[in-house]
mmCIF file of C-alpha atoms in Angstrom:
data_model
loop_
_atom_site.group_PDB
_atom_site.id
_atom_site.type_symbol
_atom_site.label_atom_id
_atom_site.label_comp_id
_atom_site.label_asym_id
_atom_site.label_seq_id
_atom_site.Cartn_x
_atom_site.Cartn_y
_atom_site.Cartn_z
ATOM 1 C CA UNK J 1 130.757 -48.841 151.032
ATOM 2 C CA UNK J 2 129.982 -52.078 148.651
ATOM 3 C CA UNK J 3 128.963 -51.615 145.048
ATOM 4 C CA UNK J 4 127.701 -54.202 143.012
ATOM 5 C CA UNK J 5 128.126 -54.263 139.772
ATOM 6 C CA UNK J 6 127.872 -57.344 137.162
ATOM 7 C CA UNK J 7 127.570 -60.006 139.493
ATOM 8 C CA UNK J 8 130.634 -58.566 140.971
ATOM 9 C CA UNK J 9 130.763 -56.937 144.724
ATOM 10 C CA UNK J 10 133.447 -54.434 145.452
ATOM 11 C CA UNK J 11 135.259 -52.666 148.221
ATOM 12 C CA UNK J 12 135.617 -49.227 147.694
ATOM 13 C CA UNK J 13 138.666 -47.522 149.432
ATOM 14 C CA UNK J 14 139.988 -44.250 149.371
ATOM 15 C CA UNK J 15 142.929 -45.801 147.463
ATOM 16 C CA UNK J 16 143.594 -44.236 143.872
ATOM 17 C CA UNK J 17 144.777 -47.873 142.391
ATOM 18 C CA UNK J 18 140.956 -48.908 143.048
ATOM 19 C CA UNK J 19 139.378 -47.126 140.656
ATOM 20 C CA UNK J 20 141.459 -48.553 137.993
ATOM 21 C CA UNK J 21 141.485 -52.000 140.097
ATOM 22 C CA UNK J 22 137.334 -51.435 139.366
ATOM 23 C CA UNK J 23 137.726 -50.058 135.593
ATOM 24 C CA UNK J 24 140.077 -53.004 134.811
ATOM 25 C CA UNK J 25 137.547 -55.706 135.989
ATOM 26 C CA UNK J 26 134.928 -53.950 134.223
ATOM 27 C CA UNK J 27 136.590 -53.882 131.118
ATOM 28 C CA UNK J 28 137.700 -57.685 131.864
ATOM 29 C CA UNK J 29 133.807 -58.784 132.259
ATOM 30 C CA UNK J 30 132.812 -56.517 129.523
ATOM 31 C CA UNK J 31 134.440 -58.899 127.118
ATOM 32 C CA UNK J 32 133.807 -62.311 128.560
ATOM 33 C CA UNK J 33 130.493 -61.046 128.120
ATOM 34 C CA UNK J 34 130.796 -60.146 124.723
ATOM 35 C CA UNK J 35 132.675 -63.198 123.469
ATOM 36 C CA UNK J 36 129.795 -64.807 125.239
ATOM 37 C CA UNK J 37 127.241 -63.808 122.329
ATOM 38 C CA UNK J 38 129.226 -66.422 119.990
ATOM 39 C CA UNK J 39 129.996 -69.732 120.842
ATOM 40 C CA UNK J 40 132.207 -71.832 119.114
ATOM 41 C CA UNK J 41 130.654 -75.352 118.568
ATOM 42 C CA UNK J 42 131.673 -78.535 117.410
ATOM 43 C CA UNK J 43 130.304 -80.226 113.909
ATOM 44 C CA UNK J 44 128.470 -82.648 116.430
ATOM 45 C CA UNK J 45 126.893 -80.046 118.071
ATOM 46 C CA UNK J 46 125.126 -78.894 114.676
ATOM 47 C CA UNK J 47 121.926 -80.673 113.551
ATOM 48 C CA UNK J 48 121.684 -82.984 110.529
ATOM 49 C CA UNK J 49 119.198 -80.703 108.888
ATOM 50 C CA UNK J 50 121.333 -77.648 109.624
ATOM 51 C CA UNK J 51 124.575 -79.183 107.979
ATOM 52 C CA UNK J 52 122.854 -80.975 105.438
ATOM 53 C CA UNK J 53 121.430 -77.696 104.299
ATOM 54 C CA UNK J 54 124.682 -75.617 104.183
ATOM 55 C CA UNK J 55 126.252 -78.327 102.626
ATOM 56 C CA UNK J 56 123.587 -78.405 99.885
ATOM 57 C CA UNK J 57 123.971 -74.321 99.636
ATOM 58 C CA UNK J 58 127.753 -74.372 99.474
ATOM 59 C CA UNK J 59 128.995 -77.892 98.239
ATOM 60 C CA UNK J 60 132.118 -76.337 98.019
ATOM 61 C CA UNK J 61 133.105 -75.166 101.251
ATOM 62 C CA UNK J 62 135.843 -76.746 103.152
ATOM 63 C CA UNK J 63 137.316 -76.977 106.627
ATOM 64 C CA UNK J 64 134.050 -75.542 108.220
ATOM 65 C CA UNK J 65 133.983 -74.264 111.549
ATOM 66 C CA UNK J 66 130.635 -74.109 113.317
ATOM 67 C CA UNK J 67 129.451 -71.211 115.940
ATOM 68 C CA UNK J 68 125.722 -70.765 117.436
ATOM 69 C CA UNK J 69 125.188 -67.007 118.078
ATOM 70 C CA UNK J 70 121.561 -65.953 118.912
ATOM 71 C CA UNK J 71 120.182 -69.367 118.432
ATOM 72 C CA UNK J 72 120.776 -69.772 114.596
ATOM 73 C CA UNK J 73 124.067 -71.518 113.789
ATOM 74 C CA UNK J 74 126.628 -69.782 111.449
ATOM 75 C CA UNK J 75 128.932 -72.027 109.381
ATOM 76 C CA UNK J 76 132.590 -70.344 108.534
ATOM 77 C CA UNK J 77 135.236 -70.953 105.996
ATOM 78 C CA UNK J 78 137.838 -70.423 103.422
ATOM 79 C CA UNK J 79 140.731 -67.495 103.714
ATOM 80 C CA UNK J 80 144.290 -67.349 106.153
ATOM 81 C CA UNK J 81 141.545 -67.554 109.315
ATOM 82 C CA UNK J 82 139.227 -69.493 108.297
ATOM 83 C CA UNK J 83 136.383 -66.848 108.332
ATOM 84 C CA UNK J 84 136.301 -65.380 104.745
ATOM 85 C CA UNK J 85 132.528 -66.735 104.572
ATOM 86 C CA UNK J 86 130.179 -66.940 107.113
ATOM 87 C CA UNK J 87 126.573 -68.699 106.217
ATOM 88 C CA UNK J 88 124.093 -68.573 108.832
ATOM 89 C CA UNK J 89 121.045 -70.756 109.542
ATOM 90 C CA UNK J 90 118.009 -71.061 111.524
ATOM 91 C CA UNK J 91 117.660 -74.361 113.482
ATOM 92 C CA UNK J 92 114.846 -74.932 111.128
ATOM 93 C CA UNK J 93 117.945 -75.154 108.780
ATOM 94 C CA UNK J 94 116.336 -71.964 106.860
ATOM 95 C CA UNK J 95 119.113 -69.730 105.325
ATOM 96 C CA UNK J 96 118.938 -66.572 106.644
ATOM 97 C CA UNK J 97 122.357 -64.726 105.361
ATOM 98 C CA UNK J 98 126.065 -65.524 104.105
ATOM 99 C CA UNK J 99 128.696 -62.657 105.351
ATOM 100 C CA UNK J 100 131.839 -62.323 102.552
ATOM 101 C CA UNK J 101 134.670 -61.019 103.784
ATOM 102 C CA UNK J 102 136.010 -58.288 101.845
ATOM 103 C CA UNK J 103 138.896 -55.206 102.544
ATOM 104 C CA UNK J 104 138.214 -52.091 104.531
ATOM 105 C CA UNK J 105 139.121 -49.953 101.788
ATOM 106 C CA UNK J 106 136.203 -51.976 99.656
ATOM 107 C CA UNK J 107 133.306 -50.322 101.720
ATOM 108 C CA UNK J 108 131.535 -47.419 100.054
ATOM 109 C CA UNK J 109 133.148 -43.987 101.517
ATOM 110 C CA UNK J 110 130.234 -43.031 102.930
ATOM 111 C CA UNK J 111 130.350 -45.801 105.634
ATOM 112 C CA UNK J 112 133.985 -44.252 107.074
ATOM 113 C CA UNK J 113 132.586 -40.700 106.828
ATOM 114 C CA UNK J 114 129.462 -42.276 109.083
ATOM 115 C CA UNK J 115 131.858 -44.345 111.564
ATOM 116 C CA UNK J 116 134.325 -41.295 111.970
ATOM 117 C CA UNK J 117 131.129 -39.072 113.016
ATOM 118 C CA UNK J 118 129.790 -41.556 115.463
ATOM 119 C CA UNK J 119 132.493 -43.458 116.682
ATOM 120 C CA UNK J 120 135.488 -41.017 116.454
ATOM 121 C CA UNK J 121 138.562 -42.476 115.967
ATOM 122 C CA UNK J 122 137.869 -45.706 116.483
ATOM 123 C CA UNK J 123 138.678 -47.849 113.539
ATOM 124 C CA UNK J 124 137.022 -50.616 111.283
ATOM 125 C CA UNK J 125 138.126 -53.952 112.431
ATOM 126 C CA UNK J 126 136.493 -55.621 109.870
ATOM 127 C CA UNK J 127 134.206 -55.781 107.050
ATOM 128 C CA UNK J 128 131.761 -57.874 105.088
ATOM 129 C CA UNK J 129 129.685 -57.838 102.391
ATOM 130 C CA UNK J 130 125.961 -59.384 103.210
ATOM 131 C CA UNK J 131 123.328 -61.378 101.837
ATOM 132 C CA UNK J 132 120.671 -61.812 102.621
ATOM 133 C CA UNK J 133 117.943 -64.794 102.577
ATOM 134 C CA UNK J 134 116.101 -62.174 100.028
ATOM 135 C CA UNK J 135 119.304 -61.568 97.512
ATOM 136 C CA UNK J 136 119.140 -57.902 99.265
ATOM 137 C CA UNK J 137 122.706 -57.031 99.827
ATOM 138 C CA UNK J 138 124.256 -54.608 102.558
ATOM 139 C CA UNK J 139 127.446 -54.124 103.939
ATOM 140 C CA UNK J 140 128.785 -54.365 107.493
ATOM 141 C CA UNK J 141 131.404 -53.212 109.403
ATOM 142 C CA UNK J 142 132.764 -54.085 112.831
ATOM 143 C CA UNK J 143 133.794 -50.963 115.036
ATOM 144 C CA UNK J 144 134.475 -51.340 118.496
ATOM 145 C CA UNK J 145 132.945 -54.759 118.988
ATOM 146 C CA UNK J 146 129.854 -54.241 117.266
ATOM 147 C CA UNK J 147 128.586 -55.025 114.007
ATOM 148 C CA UNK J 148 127.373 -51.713 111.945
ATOM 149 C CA UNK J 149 124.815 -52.672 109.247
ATOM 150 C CA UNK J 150 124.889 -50.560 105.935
ATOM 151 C CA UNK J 151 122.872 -50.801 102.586
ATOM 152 C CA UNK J 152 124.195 -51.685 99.631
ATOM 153 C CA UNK J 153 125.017 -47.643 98.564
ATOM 154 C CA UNK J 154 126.532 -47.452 102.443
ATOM 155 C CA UNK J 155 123.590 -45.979 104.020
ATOM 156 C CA UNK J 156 122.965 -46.507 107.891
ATOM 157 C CA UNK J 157 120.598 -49.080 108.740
ATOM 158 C CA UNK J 158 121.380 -50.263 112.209
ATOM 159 C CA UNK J 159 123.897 -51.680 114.954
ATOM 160 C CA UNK J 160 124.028 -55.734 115.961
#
């Protein structure tokens, strides 16, 4: 019997080490697929207008590091990884939000009490506080690969 499944065709056999043959490459393409959705790019790569607008923004930032994720183009730097801020920008080189890095423990309580009834046990990765283009400021946190969005008291607003 063939199955095909993300671009992927598979023999199934009666053999018990195929299933977790199957699960494995799942998993496998599951992230390729999510490391996909961010690309890291080089300072060529960005456009004039684009750098010329973060740079007027944040004059201060150094040793920037560029990625392109759903079209708009996210500058990052400062901290040990190089990610404590993250600006991002339209190709139009409009703002449209700068991510600050800040410690788990920082987010309002009511954002673990909301992650521990919808994601279990699964733990925040990361988190951030947001800004956006507006001055409206939320908070996210990353939980299992995705990017929870909260308001600035730690309400719920949506999943990226």
């Amino acid at each position: 019997m063939f199955l095909e499944t993300m671009g992927f065709v598979y023999v199934c056999t009666k053999s018990k080490n195929m299933n977790k043959i199957m699960l494995l490459l799942f998993l496998i393409s599951s992230a390729i697929s999510q490391n996909a959705a961010a690309q890291n790019i080089s300072d060529k790569a960005v456009p004039s207008n684009v750098k010329a607008a973060f740079i007027k923004k944040y004059p201060e930032a150094k040793k920037v590091s560029w990625e392109k994720e759903k079209g708009n183009y996210e500058a990052n730097w400062g901290g040990k990884t190089g990610e404590e801020n993250a600006a991002t920008f339209t190709p139009a080189a409009d703002f449209v939000e700068i991510v600050n890095a800040i410690p788990v423990s920082a987010l309002p309580a009511s954002v673990a009490t909301y992650v521990k009834a919808h994601y279990g046990k699964a733990r925040i990765k990361e988190a951030g506080k947001v800004t956006d283009a507006k001055g409206i400021h939320m908070f996210e946190a990353e939980v299992k690969g995705k990017d929870l969005i909260f308001d600035e008291n730690g309400v719920f607003l949506k999943e990226n």
